[in-house]
Structure formats: C-alpha cells, structure tokens
Amino acid sequence: MPLGTERIRSSPRIGLYIRIAIAVVILLTVVVVLHPLAAAQEVYAKYQSSPIPSIVHYVYIKRDANSVIDFPFAYFLTLYASAMYLKPEKIYIHTDYNETEIANANKTGSIWTKKVMSTFPDLIEWNQVFVPQWAGANENMKIDAIQHKSDFIRWNEIAKTGGIYMDFDVVPLKSLDPLLNAGFDFVGGRQYGGKDEGGQINGTINNGAFLTKANSAMARIIVREQTMGFDGRWESNLQFMTQVAERLVSIPNQVLILDRQAFAPTHWFEDSKSALFNPNEGRPSPEPLRTNSTDPLDIYDTMIRTRLARQEWEMDFSSTYMLHAFGQGQNNHNITPKKILSRTSNYGIATWEIVKKMLSEGLVTGNEDGDEKKSGGH
Ligand SMILES: *[C@@H]1O[C@H](CO)[C@@H](O)[C@H](O)[C@H]1NC(C)=O
Ligand SMILES: *[C@@H]1O[C@H](CO)[C@@H](O)[C@H](O)[C@H]1NC(C)=O
Ligand SMILES: *[C@@H]1O[C@H](CO)[C@@H](O)[C@H](O)[C@H]1NC(C)=O
Ligand SMILES: *[C@@H]1O[C@H](CO)[C@@H](O)[C@H](O)[C@H]1NC(C)=O
C-alpha cells in the first residue's frame, strides 16, 4: 500500500478537511446555479440562440373591387432596401389580389410594378389572404378603413412566422440584426401624433413598423383581442397595442419599446411632411464620407465630419432603423431616382445609398423623374 494513502486514512483530521472541502464545493455549486445572474444568463443564452427571424411582411390589399396593382417607385425602393439591408429569408406580400391579377400586372403594369415582380421573384412570396369585414365583441362593427383591415391582416400573418412588419411607406435604413438579436420577443417604437388628432396618437407605438417572434405573447394577445376590442375609432388599435406592450415590458424578454427616432422620426403634420420630401434649393448635401474601419470611434468621427458639412435643412436619422415616411402617398412626385440621387431632400439623403446600389446594378438609369410611369408595358 502506498505510503500517502495510508497516512490519509490514519489521520482523522485530514478526513474532516476533505469533508469540509466537499461541502464547500457543493454549496458553491448550488449558489452559482441558483444565483439570479446565472439564471438570467441561461435565459439570455436561450434568447441569443433564437433571434426574431429575418422574414419581412408587407400588406397590399384592394381599396375597392376594381383596384389594380400599381406600385410607385417608393414601393420598389422599400422592397429593394429590405433585400439589401435585412438579407431576409423571405419577403411576404399579403394580398387579396388573385394569381391572374398578379400575372396581368406583371405584363401590363407600370415600370415599377414590373420591377417589383421581376427583380427578386424567388425572395418575394405573394400570399393570398382573406380580408376581414367585421369585428367587435358581437361582430357588429364594420371595418371600413383599408388601414384597419390591414391592421388585422398584418398581425394574423406575422403571428404565424414572426419577422419584421413594414407598411409600404416604411424604408429600412440599416441592418436590423442588433434588434433581431436584442433578446426580446417583440420590438416596437413610439411615434408622434396624427394630423387630425388632439394627442391621442402622439406617444403610442407605431404599428407600421415592428418586429416580433412567431407566437410571441404580444402577437397572441393582439390576435386574440384586437377583433373583440375594435370600436372603429382611428386610434383604437394603436392605443390598445400600446397598452398591451407597456404591460408586457414587466415580463422579462417580452417587449422592448424604442423611442420615436427608431422607426418614426417624422410625423403626419404638414411641416414635417414637406420637410421630409420637398427638394431644397441651392447646393445639394455633400456625399457622406466613408471608412472601412470597424472601430466605433473611427466610424463616429467620420459621421461627425459628414454632419459638419451638412446643409441647414438636413434632418439627422443616425438613430433611425426604419423610416416611416408619413405622407409618402402624396409625395410620389418627389420620390424618383433622379431626385434621390440629387441629394436635395431629407428623404433623398436617407435613401441615397439604396438608389446608388440600384444604379450600380443597372436597375435604374438615374434619369427617371416620374415621367416614365405611362410608358410601362403598353
Ligand atoms: C381573379 O379576379 C378577377 C377579378 O379581378 C376575376 O375575374 C377572376 O375570375 C379571378 N380569378 C381567379 C382564378 O379567381
Ligand atoms: C414576372 O415576370 C418575370 C419575367 O418577365 C418573371 O421572372 C417573374 O417571376 C414574374 N413575377 C411574378 C410575380 O409572377
Ligand atoms: C408629441 O408629444 C411630444 C411630447 O411627448 C411633444 O414634444 C410634441 O410636440 C408632440 N408632437 C406631435 C407632432 O404630436
Ligand atoms: C474600402 O475598401 C474598398 C475595397 O477594398 C476600397 O475600394 C475602398 O476605397 C475603401 N474605402 C475607403 C474609404 O477606404
């Protein structure tokens, strides 16, 4: 028998030390495993392994029975920006246009309608949906506004797969990876007020741009209760959604609410719409300086040098992930490849990088200025 073993066995005091040491190790293990930080780390590890999926959702439904598919340049722009910045697995367009109508638009539609249909045919999936007409606790509220019909469709559809919802007047301005991986099931952003309201919308969560996992608590509650709670008021869905989101903040990892700059830095009032879209006289905004550095301070300093050379009318979208461009529908004449490339409007500066990439890929000539619409397809 080796000497050492014999000695340990023969010494009662060493045996006691060993037992104490084992007890300490067990105690430490229990403390570490049950410690709130360890528990939290386990939860975060789980979340990091399952981000919000990069699946983009848009809704495009008929205004009336005779509507035809007709996309302005702004719609091609947002789809292209989604493909460029978000690198999605799929882009859904949820619609009540049938296959024949889609095929017809592809043949005889405007130049931008055709561009939407032919630029990324494998990425875009046209998903036929039923458009709801009725809501309310007794199914007696008629859903009149196309925007409200779309509210219901967007939630019903995104709840199934998860992803990023965007209205067609929203343009992503950068990668959303940091938000997809932030560790929350739902990410929303607040917005300013509407044009005919007295403050009921200001501060609510914008439902034109948000991110959610499939079947998140947020999505399940909205899908379950939105129909029942609908009372036809314009702000009804927004206020309800905001209330649910704010409550869910207190349940870990459910909801992250960002400020107004994140998804909706401008608003519906005229002063904000014209400041976003109208071209400005005089010198255009200088092209942004670039750096290949990955050092945050180098990138920051390069941004500051660009800002120092800005024009007086320039807005700052540095902290904007998605630009909900309120008023896009009335400003299509200002949203053209030519005007955007001229760097004379705030919308143009925000989307310049996107149109430059289109130009480099030969998808636009850069001379289109709104007058090419009629020439499409005939
Ligand atoms: C598609 O809709 C049109 C009306 O716009 C209708 O005439 C046609 O029958 C529909 N086609 C199919 C396959 O449902
Ligand atoms: C539209 O037509 C192009 C060919 O001209 C085709 O590649 C594309 O898949 C069509 N898109 C749709 C949505 O049918
Ligand atoms: C919205 O509310 C903020 C304060 O939270 C206020 O500063 C702002 O003027 C309001 N703006 C609009 C457009 O409603
Ligand atoms: C960044 O790298 C690319 C490719 O190497 C190069 O063409 C470009 O000039 C670089 N840009 C700057 C600002 O250094």
Short mmCIF file of C-alpha atoms and ligand atoms in Angstrom, two decimals:
data_model
loop_
_atom_site.label_atom_id
_atom_site.label_comp_id
_atom_site.label_asym_id
_atom_site.label_seq_id
_atom_site.Cartn_x
_atom_site.Cartn_y
_atom_site.Cartn_z
CA MET A 1 0.00 0.00 0.00
CA PRO A 2 1.46 3.43 -0.90
CA LEU A 3 2.54 5.45 2.00
CA GLY A 4 0.39 8.53 1.27
CA THR A 5 -2.92 6.64 1.26
CA GLU A 6 -2.06 5.02 4.49
CA ARG A 7 -1.33 8.37 6.05
CA ILE A 8 -4.63 9.97 5.00
CA ARG A 9 -6.62 7.08 6.23
CA SER A 10 -4.85 7.13 9.51
CA SER A 11 -5.41 10.86 10.13
CA PRO A 12 -8.98 11.77 11.28
CA ARG A 13 -8.21 15.48 10.90
CA ILE A 14 -7.41 15.22 7.18
CA GLY A 15 -10.64 13.26 6.66
CA LEU A 16 -12.54 16.13 8.24
CA TYR A 17 -10.85 18.66 5.94
CA ILE A 18 -11.86 16.64 2.91
CA ARG A 19 -15.47 16.51 4.05
CA ILE A 20 -15.48 20.27 4.65
CA ALA A 21 -13.96 20.87 1.22
CA ILE A 22 -16.63 18.70 -0.45
CA ALA A 23 -19.38 20.54 1.44
CA VAL A 24 -17.98 23.91 0.32
CA VAL A 25 -17.85 22.78 -3.31
CA ILE A 26 -21.47 21.56 -3.17
CA LEU A 27 -22.59 24.80 -1.53
CA LEU A 28 -20.81 26.94 -4.13
CA THR A 29 -22.33 24.89 -6.95
CA VAL A 30 -25.82 25.38 -5.52
CA VAL A 31 -25.23 29.11 -5.04
CA VAL A 32 -23.91 29.56 -8.59
CA VAL A 33 -26.68 27.54 -10.22
CA LEU A 34 -29.48 29.26 -8.31
CA HIS A 35 -27.93 32.71 -8.44
CA PRO A 36 -30.15 35.22 -10.28
CA LEU A 37 -27.29 36.19 -12.56
CA ALA A 38 -26.72 32.57 -13.58
CA ALA A 39 -30.44 32.12 -14.14
CA ALA A 40 -30.54 35.31 -16.20
CA GLN A 41 -27.51 34.21 -18.23
CA GLU A 42 -29.27 30.98 -19.01
CA VAL A 43 -32.34 32.88 -20.22
CA TYR A 44 -30.21 35.21 -22.35
CA ALA A 45 -28.28 32.29 -23.82
CA LYS A 46 -31.61 30.80 -24.86
CA TYR A 47 -32.68 34.08 -26.46
CA GLN A 48 -29.39 34.56 -28.25
CA SER A 49 -29.83 31.21 -29.92
CA SER A 50 -33.31 32.14 -31.22
CA PRO A 51 -33.43 35.66 -32.65
CA ILE A 52 -36.50 37.20 -34.26
CA PRO A 53 -36.39 35.71 -37.79
CA SER A 54 -35.45 37.91 -40.73
CA ILE A 55 -38.71 37.43 -42.60
CA VAL A 56 -40.27 40.61 -43.95
CA HIS A 57 -44.03 41.19 -44.16
CA TYR A 58 -45.93 43.78 -46.20
CA VAL A 59 -49.70 44.00 -46.79
CA TYR A 60 -51.12 45.16 -50.14
CA ILE A 61 -54.92 44.90 -50.44
CA LYS A 62 -57.61 46.28 -52.75
CA ARG A 63 -59.14 49.64 -51.94
CA ASP A 64 -62.26 48.61 -53.90
CA ALA A 65 -63.39 45.81 -56.22
CA ASN A 66 -61.92 47.50 -59.33
CA SER A 67 -58.48 48.25 -57.92
CA VAL A 68 -55.45 47.10 -59.91
CA ILE A 69 -51.90 46.53 -58.74
CA ASP A 70 -49.94 49.74 -59.25
CA PHE A 71 -46.64 50.26 -57.43
CA PRO A 72 -44.93 53.65 -57.31
CA PHE A 73 -41.12 53.85 -57.17
CA ALA A 74 -41.29 54.20 -53.35
CA TYR A 75 -42.65 50.63 -53.09
CA PHE A 76 -39.87 49.18 -55.19
CA LEU A 77 -37.47 51.21 -53.04
CA THR A 78 -38.62 49.72 -49.74
CA LEU A 79 -38.64 46.15 -51.10
CA TYR A 80 -35.15 46.64 -52.52
CA ALA A 81 -33.93 48.20 -49.25
CA SER A 82 -35.32 45.22 -47.31
CA ALA A 83 -33.44 42.82 -49.56
CA MET A 84 -30.27 44.94 -49.31
CA TYR A 85 -30.08 45.72 -45.58
CA LEU A 86 -32.03 42.88 -43.96
CA LYS A 87 -30.94 39.95 -46.15
CA PRO A 88 -34.26 38.25 -45.39
CA GLU A 89 -35.10 34.58 -45.87
CA LYS A 90 -38.34 35.69 -47.47
CA ILE A 91 -40.46 38.76 -48.16
CA TYR A 92 -44.20 38.20 -47.91
CA ILE A 93 -46.71 40.46 -49.62
CA HIS A 94 -50.05 39.53 -48.07
CA THR A 95 -52.74 40.35 -50.59
CA ASP A 96 -56.27 39.76 -51.84
CA TYR A 97 -55.23 40.14 -55.50
CA ASN A 98 -55.51 36.74 -57.15
CA GLU A 99 -52.90 35.00 -59.29
CA THR A 100 -54.43 36.18 -62.55
CA GLU A 101 -54.43 39.78 -61.39
CA ILE A 102 -50.80 39.49 -60.28
CA ALA A 103 -49.78 37.92 -63.60
CA ASN A 104 -51.62 40.69 -65.51
CA ALA A 105 -49.87 43.40 -63.52
CA ASN A 106 -46.56 41.73 -64.36
CA LYS A 107 -47.41 42.03 -68.05
CA THR A 108 -49.16 45.39 -68.29
CA GLY A 109 -48.29 47.25 -65.09
CA SER A 110 -46.19 50.38 -64.64
CA ILE A 111 -42.41 50.18 -64.88
CA TRP A 112 -42.07 49.96 -61.08
CA THR A 113 -44.82 47.35 -60.76
CA LYS A 114 -42.89 45.18 -63.19
CA LYS A 115 -39.60 45.86 -61.41
CA VAL A 116 -41.13 44.65 -58.14
CA MET A 117 -42.35 41.49 -59.83
CA SER A 118 -39.17 40.63 -61.73
CA THR A 119 -36.23 41.80 -59.60
CA PHE A 120 -36.43 39.21 -56.80
CA PRO A 121 -39.00 36.60 -57.84
CA ASP A 122 -37.51 33.96 -55.51
CA LEU A 123 -37.46 36.23 -52.48
CA ILE A 124 -40.99 37.63 -52.68
CA GLU A 125 -43.95 35.41 -51.94
CA TRP A 126 -47.44 36.69 -52.74
CA ASN A 127 -49.63 35.26 -50.03
CA GLN A 128 -53.38 35.26 -50.66
CA VAL A 129 -55.34 36.36 -47.60
CA PHE A 130 -58.95 36.82 -46.63
CA VAL A 131 -59.72 40.48 -45.87
CA PRO A 132 -61.86 40.87 -42.74
CA GLN A 133 -65.00 43.00 -42.97
CA TRP A 134 -66.37 42.69 -39.45
CA ALA A 135 -65.04 42.99 -35.90
CA GLY A 136 -66.28 43.87 -32.40
CA ALA A 137 -67.48 41.76 -29.49
CA ASN A 138 -70.75 40.96 -31.31
CA GLU A 139 -69.17 41.01 -34.77
CA ASN A 140 -71.26 44.12 -35.45
CA MET A 141 -68.53 46.68 -36.16
CA LYS A 142 -67.96 47.14 -39.89
CA ILE A 143 -64.27 47.59 -40.67
CA ASP A 144 -64.40 50.39 -43.24
CA ALA A 145 -60.88 51.79 -43.48
CA ILE A 146 -58.38 49.89 -45.61
CA GLN A 147 -55.75 50.74 -42.97
CA HIS A 148 -57.79 48.97 -40.29
CA LYS A 149 -58.31 45.91 -42.47
CA SER A 150 -54.57 45.84 -42.94
CA ASP A 151 -54.05 46.11 -39.14
CA PHE A 152 -55.86 42.82 -38.68
CA ILE A 153 -54.13 41.04 -41.56
CA ARG A 154 -50.60 42.07 -40.52
CA TRP A 155 -50.99 40.64 -37.02
CA ASN A 156 -52.73 37.45 -38.11
CA GLU A 157 -49.98 36.72 -40.63
CA ILE A 158 -46.86 37.77 -38.71
CA ALA A 159 -48.01 35.78 -35.67
CA LYS A 160 -47.56 32.61 -37.74
CA THR A 161 -43.92 33.03 -38.84
CA GLY A 162 -42.56 36.01 -36.90
CA GLY A 163 -40.40 38.65 -38.57
CA ILE A 164 -40.43 42.32 -39.45
CA TYR A 165 -43.64 44.10 -40.46
CA MET A 166 -43.45 47.21 -42.62
CA ASP A 167 -46.10 49.41 -44.19
CA PHE A 168 -45.20 50.24 -47.79
CA ASP A 169 -44.31 53.80 -46.73
CA VAL A 170 -41.59 52.48 -44.39
CA VAL A 171 -37.99 52.15 -45.62
CA PRO A 172 -35.29 50.30 -43.64
CA LEU A 173 -32.13 52.43 -43.42
CA LYS A 174 -29.72 49.91 -41.93
CA SER A 175 -29.36 46.31 -40.79
CA LEU A 176 -31.84 45.27 -38.10
CA ASP A 177 -29.60 42.46 -36.79
CA PRO A 178 -28.93 44.24 -33.47
CA LEU A 179 -32.68 44.43 -32.86
CA LEU A 180 -33.46 40.90 -34.07
CA ASN A 181 -30.83 39.66 -31.61
CA ALA A 182 -31.63 42.02 -28.74
CA GLY A 183 -33.20 39.23 -26.69
CA PHE A 184 -36.83 40.36 -26.88
CA ASP A 185 -39.86 38.66 -28.42
CA PHE A 186 -41.33 41.96 -29.67
CA VAL A 187 -39.64 45.25 -30.55
CA GLY A 188 -41.75 48.35 -31.26
CA GLY A 189 -41.12 52.09 -31.46
CA ARG A 190 -43.15 55.10 -30.42
CA GLN A 191 -44.48 57.73 -32.82
CA TYR A 192 -45.61 61.36 -32.87
CA GLY A 193 -49.14 62.49 -33.49
CA GLY A 194 -51.50 62.25 -36.44
CA LYS A 195 -52.71 65.18 -38.47
CA ASP A 196 -56.31 65.47 -37.25
CA GLU A 197 -55.97 64.41 -33.67
CA GLY A 198 -55.55 66.08 -30.33
CA GLY A 199 -52.78 64.00 -28.85
CA GLN A 200 -54.41 60.54 -28.67
CA ILE A 201 -51.84 59.08 -31.07
CA ASN A 202 -48.74 61.01 -30.01
CA GLY A 203 -46.60 58.63 -27.93
CA THR A 204 -48.36 55.43 -29.00
CA ILE A 205 -46.46 52.55 -30.55
CA ASN A 206 -46.26 52.77 -34.31
CA ASN A 207 -47.94 49.74 -35.88
CA GLY A 208 -46.47 50.43 -39.33
CA ALA A 209 -43.07 49.02 -38.40
CA PHE A 210 -42.36 46.40 -35.72
CA LEU A 211 -40.56 43.13 -35.07
CA THR A 212 -41.89 40.00 -33.40
CA LYS A 213 -41.20 36.32 -32.95
CA ALA A 214 -43.86 33.87 -34.08
CA ASN A 215 -46.49 33.41 -31.39
CA SER A 216 -44.93 35.94 -29.04
CA ALA A 217 -47.14 36.86 -26.10
CA MET A 218 -47.61 40.25 -27.77
CA ALA A 219 -48.76 38.70 -31.06
CA ARG A 220 -51.05 36.18 -29.36
CA ILE A 221 -52.75 38.84 -27.25
CA ILE A 222 -53.23 41.20 -30.20
CA VAL A 223 -54.59 38.47 -32.47
CA ARG A 224 -56.92 37.24 -29.73
CA GLU A 225 -58.25 40.60 -28.58
CA GLN A 226 -57.92 43.07 -31.45
CA THR A 227 -61.09 41.84 -33.13
CA MET A 228 -63.10 41.93 -29.90
CA GLY A 229 -61.80 45.34 -28.83
CA PHE A 230 -62.21 47.13 -32.18
CA ASP A 231 -64.63 50.06 -31.95
CA GLY A 232 -63.99 51.83 -35.26
CA ARG A 233 -62.11 54.80 -33.79
CA TRP A 234 -59.00 55.72 -35.76
CA GLU A 235 -56.65 55.48 -32.78
CA SER A 236 -58.34 52.42 -31.28
CA ASN A 237 -55.88 49.76 -32.46
CA LEU A 238 -52.86 51.95 -31.67
CA GLN A 239 -53.92 52.68 -28.11
CA PHE A 240 -54.78 49.06 -27.44
CA MET A 241 -51.48 47.81 -28.82
CA THR A 242 -49.54 50.36 -26.75
CA GLN A 243 -51.31 49.33 -23.55
CA VAL A 244 -50.56 45.64 -24.12
CA ALA A 245 -46.91 46.33 -24.97
CA GLU A 246 -46.36 48.51 -21.90
CA ARG A 247 -47.76 45.80 -19.61
CA LEU A 248 -45.59 43.12 -21.21
CA VAL A 249 -42.42 45.13 -20.50
CA SER A 250 -42.64 43.87 -16.92
CA ILE A 251 -42.39 40.25 -18.05
CA PRO A 252 -38.70 39.56 -18.86
CA ASN A 253 -37.71 39.44 -22.55
CA GLN A 254 -41.22 40.04 -23.89
CA VAL A 255 -41.19 43.62 -25.14
CA LEU A 256 -38.65 46.32 -25.95
CA ILE A 257 -40.07 49.80 -26.70
CA LEU A 258 -37.80 52.18 -28.61
CA ASP A 259 -38.17 55.95 -28.90
CA ARG A 260 -39.71 57.88 -31.81
CA GLN A 261 -36.41 58.26 -33.67
CA ALA A 262 -36.08 54.49 -34.12
CA PHE A 263 -38.92 53.80 -36.56
CA ALA A 264 -40.94 57.03 -36.94
CA PRO A 265 -38.76 60.14 -36.62
CA THR A 266 -41.15 62.38 -38.60
CA HIS A 267 -44.92 62.79 -38.32
CA TRP A 268 -48.18 63.44 -40.16
CA PHE A 269 -48.28 67.20 -39.73
CA GLU A 270 -47.65 69.23 -42.89
CA ASP A 271 -44.49 70.92 -41.60
CA SER A 272 -42.91 67.52 -41.09
CA LYS A 273 -44.08 66.01 -44.40
CA SER A 274 -42.81 68.85 -46.59
CA ALA A 275 -39.54 68.99 -44.67
CA LEU A 276 -39.04 65.31 -45.41
CA PHE A 277 -39.92 65.19 -49.10
CA ASN A 278 -39.56 68.61 -50.71
CA PRO A 279 -36.36 69.19 -52.70
CA ASN A 280 -34.36 72.17 -51.46
CA GLU A 281 -32.80 74.95 -53.49
CA GLY A 282 -29.08 75.56 -53.60
CA ARG A 283 -26.10 73.32 -53.01
CA PRO A 284 -27.01 69.65 -52.53
CA SER A 285 -25.99 67.82 -49.38
CA PRO A 286 -22.40 66.57 -49.79
CA GLU A 287 -21.93 62.83 -50.19
CA PRO A 288 -21.17 61.15 -46.85
CA LEU A 289 -17.53 60.37 -46.05
CA ARG A 290 -16.72 56.68 -45.82
CA THR A 291 -14.46 54.48 -43.78
CA ASN A 292 -13.71 50.78 -43.87
CA SER A 293 -12.74 50.82 -40.21
CA THR A 294 -14.72 48.70 -37.76
CA ASP A 295 -13.58 50.78 -34.82
CA PRO A 296 -16.63 52.59 -33.38
CA LEU A 297 -14.65 55.79 -32.75
CA ASP A 298 -13.37 55.93 -36.32
CA ILE A 299 -16.89 55.42 -37.62
CA TYR A 300 -18.26 58.01 -35.21
CA ASP A 301 -15.65 60.61 -36.19
CA THR A 302 -16.35 60.01 -39.88
CA MET A 303 -20.07 60.57 -39.27
CA ILE A 304 -19.33 63.79 -37.38
CA ARG A 305 -17.19 65.10 -40.23
CA THR A 306 -20.09 64.42 -42.61
CA ARG A 307 -22.52 66.18 -40.27
CA LEU A 308 -20.23 69.22 -40.07
CA ALA A 309 -20.67 69.69 -43.83
CA ARG A 310 -24.47 69.37 -43.77
CA GLN A 311 -26.99 71.76 -45.22
CA GLU A 312 -29.22 73.81 -42.97
CA TRP A 313 -32.37 71.82 -43.82
CA GLU A 314 -30.93 68.37 -43.07
CA MET A 315 -32.54 66.08 -40.51
CA ASP A 316 -30.45 63.59 -38.53
CA PHE A 317 -31.50 59.96 -39.00
CA SER A 318 -28.41 58.48 -37.32
CA SER A 319 -30.54 56.67 -34.73
CA THR A 320 -33.27 55.65 -37.18
CA TYR A 321 -33.51 51.96 -38.14
CA MET A 322 -36.65 52.23 -40.26
CA LEU A 323 -38.05 55.47 -41.65
CA HIS A 324 -41.84 55.53 -41.54
CA ALA A 325 -42.18 58.18 -44.23
CA PHE A 326 -45.59 59.66 -43.36
CA GLY A 327 -47.01 61.43 -46.40
CA GLN A 328 -45.29 59.22 -49.00
CA GLY A 329 -48.57 58.72 -50.87
CA GLN A 330 -48.87 62.45 -51.59
CA ASN A 331 -45.19 62.86 -52.45
CA ASN A 332 -44.50 60.27 -55.12
CA HIS A 333 -43.54 63.10 -57.50
CA ASN A 334 -40.64 63.82 -55.10
CA ILE A 335 -39.61 60.15 -54.78
CA THR A 336 -37.81 59.40 -58.05
CA PRO A 337 -34.34 58.00 -58.79
CA LYS A 338 -33.26 61.36 -60.23
CA LYS A 339 -34.41 63.42 -57.22
CA ILE A 340 -33.00 60.97 -54.69
CA LEU A 341 -29.62 60.85 -56.42
CA SER A 342 -29.54 64.67 -56.39
CA ARG A 343 -29.30 64.70 -52.54
CA THR A 344 -31.60 67.71 -52.20
CA SER A 345 -34.30 66.33 -49.86
CA ASN A 346 -34.19 64.60 -46.50
CA TYR A 347 -35.94 61.51 -47.84
CA GLY A 348 -33.40 61.51 -50.68
CA ILE A 349 -30.41 61.64 -48.35
CA ALA A 350 -31.85 58.85 -46.22
CA THR A 351 -32.38 56.55 -49.23
CA TRP A 352 -29.47 57.69 -51.44
CA GLU A 353 -27.32 54.64 -50.61
CA ILE A 354 -30.16 52.35 -51.71
CA VAL A 355 -30.75 54.04 -55.07
CA LYS A 356 -27.00 54.20 -55.69
CA LYS A 357 -26.88 50.42 -55.35
CA MET A 358 -29.82 50.08 -57.78
CA LEU A 359 -27.88 52.24 -60.21
CA SER A 360 -24.74 50.12 -59.87
CA GLU A 361 -26.84 47.02 -60.62
CA GLY A 362 -28.44 48.61 -63.66
CA LEU A 363 -31.95 48.53 -62.17
CA VAL A 364 -32.41 52.27 -62.71
CA THR A 365 -30.80 54.70 -65.14
CA GLY A 366 -30.83 57.51 -62.60
CA ASN A 367 -32.74 59.77 -65.00
CA GLU A 368 -36.24 58.57 -64.11
CA ASP A 369 -38.11 61.54 -62.69
CA GLY A 370 -41.76 60.48 -62.57
CA ASP A 371 -42.46 60.88 -66.28
CA GLU A 372 -41.72 57.22 -67.17
CA LYS A 373 -44.86 55.85 -65.49
CA LYS A 374 -47.09 55.86 -68.58
CA SER A 375 -44.53 54.11 -70.75
CA GLY A 376 -44.67 50.89 -68.72
CA GLY A 377 -45.85 47.80 -70.53
CA HIS A 378 -48.03 49.12 -73.36
C1 LIG B 1 -59.39 36.92 -60.26
O1 LIG B 1 -60.10 38.13 -60.08
C2 LIG B 1 -60.81 38.57 -61.26
C3 LIG B 1 -61.43 39.91 -60.91
O2 LIG B 1 -60.49 40.90 -60.86
C4 LIG B 1 -61.83 37.55 -61.66
O3 LIG B 1 -62.46 37.98 -62.86
C5 LIG B 1 -61.16 36.20 -61.87
O4 LIG B 1 -62.13 35.22 -62.11
C6 LIG B 1 -60.33 35.81 -60.66
N1 LIG B 1 -59.57 34.63 -61.00
C7 LIG B 1 -59.46 33.59 -60.19
C8 LIG B 1 -58.58 32.47 -60.68
O5 LIG B 1 -60.01 33.52 -59.11
C1 LIG B 2 -42.92 38.43 -63.72
O1 LIG B 2 -42.34 38.14 -64.97
C2 LIG B 2 -40.96 37.78 -64.90
C3 LIG B 2 -40.48 37.51 -66.32
O2 LIG B 2 -40.84 38.55 -67.16
C4 LIG B 2 -40.78 36.54 -64.06
O3 LIG B 2 -39.41 36.25 -63.94
C5 LIG B 2 -41.38 36.75 -62.69
O4 LIG B 2 -41.33 35.55 -61.96
C6 LIG B 2 -42.81 37.23 -62.79
N1 LIG B 2 -43.27 37.60 -61.45
C7 LIG B 2 -44.41 37.20 -60.91
C8 LIG B 2 -44.71 37.68 -59.55
O5 LIG B 2 -45.20 36.48 -61.50
C1 LIG B 3 -45.86 64.90 -29.21
O1 LIG B 3 -45.56 64.89 -27.85
C2 LIG B 3 -44.29 65.46 -27.51
C3 LIG B 3 -44.07 65.31 -26.03
O2 LIG B 3 -44.08 63.96 -25.67
C4 LIG B 3 -44.26 66.89 -27.92
O3 LIG B 3 -42.97 67.42 -27.68
C5 LIG B 3 -44.55 67.02 -29.39
O4 LIG B 3 -44.67 68.37 -29.75
C6 LIG B 3 -45.84 66.30 -29.80
N1 LIG B 3 -45.80 66.31 -31.26
C7 LIG B 3 -46.76 65.94 -32.10
C8 LIG B 3 -46.44 66.05 -33.54
O5 LIG B 3 -47.82 65.49 -31.77
C1 LIG B 4 -12.77 50.36 -48.60
O1 LIG B 4 -12.36 49.14 -49.19
C2 LIG B 4 -12.67 49.03 -50.57
C3 LIG B 4 -12.30 47.63 -51.02
O2 LIG B 4 -11.00 47.30 -50.59
C4 LIG B 4 -11.98 50.12 -51.36
O3 LIG B 4 -12.31 50.02 -52.73
C5 LIG B 4 -12.40 51.47 -50.82
O4 LIG B 4 -11.68 52.50 -51.48
C6 LIG B 4 -12.15 51.56 -49.33
N1 LIG B 4 -12.75 52.80 -48.85
C7 LIG B 4 -12.14 53.64 -48.04
C8 LIG B 4 -12.90 54.87 -47.65
O5 LIG B 4 -11.04 53.45 -47.58
#
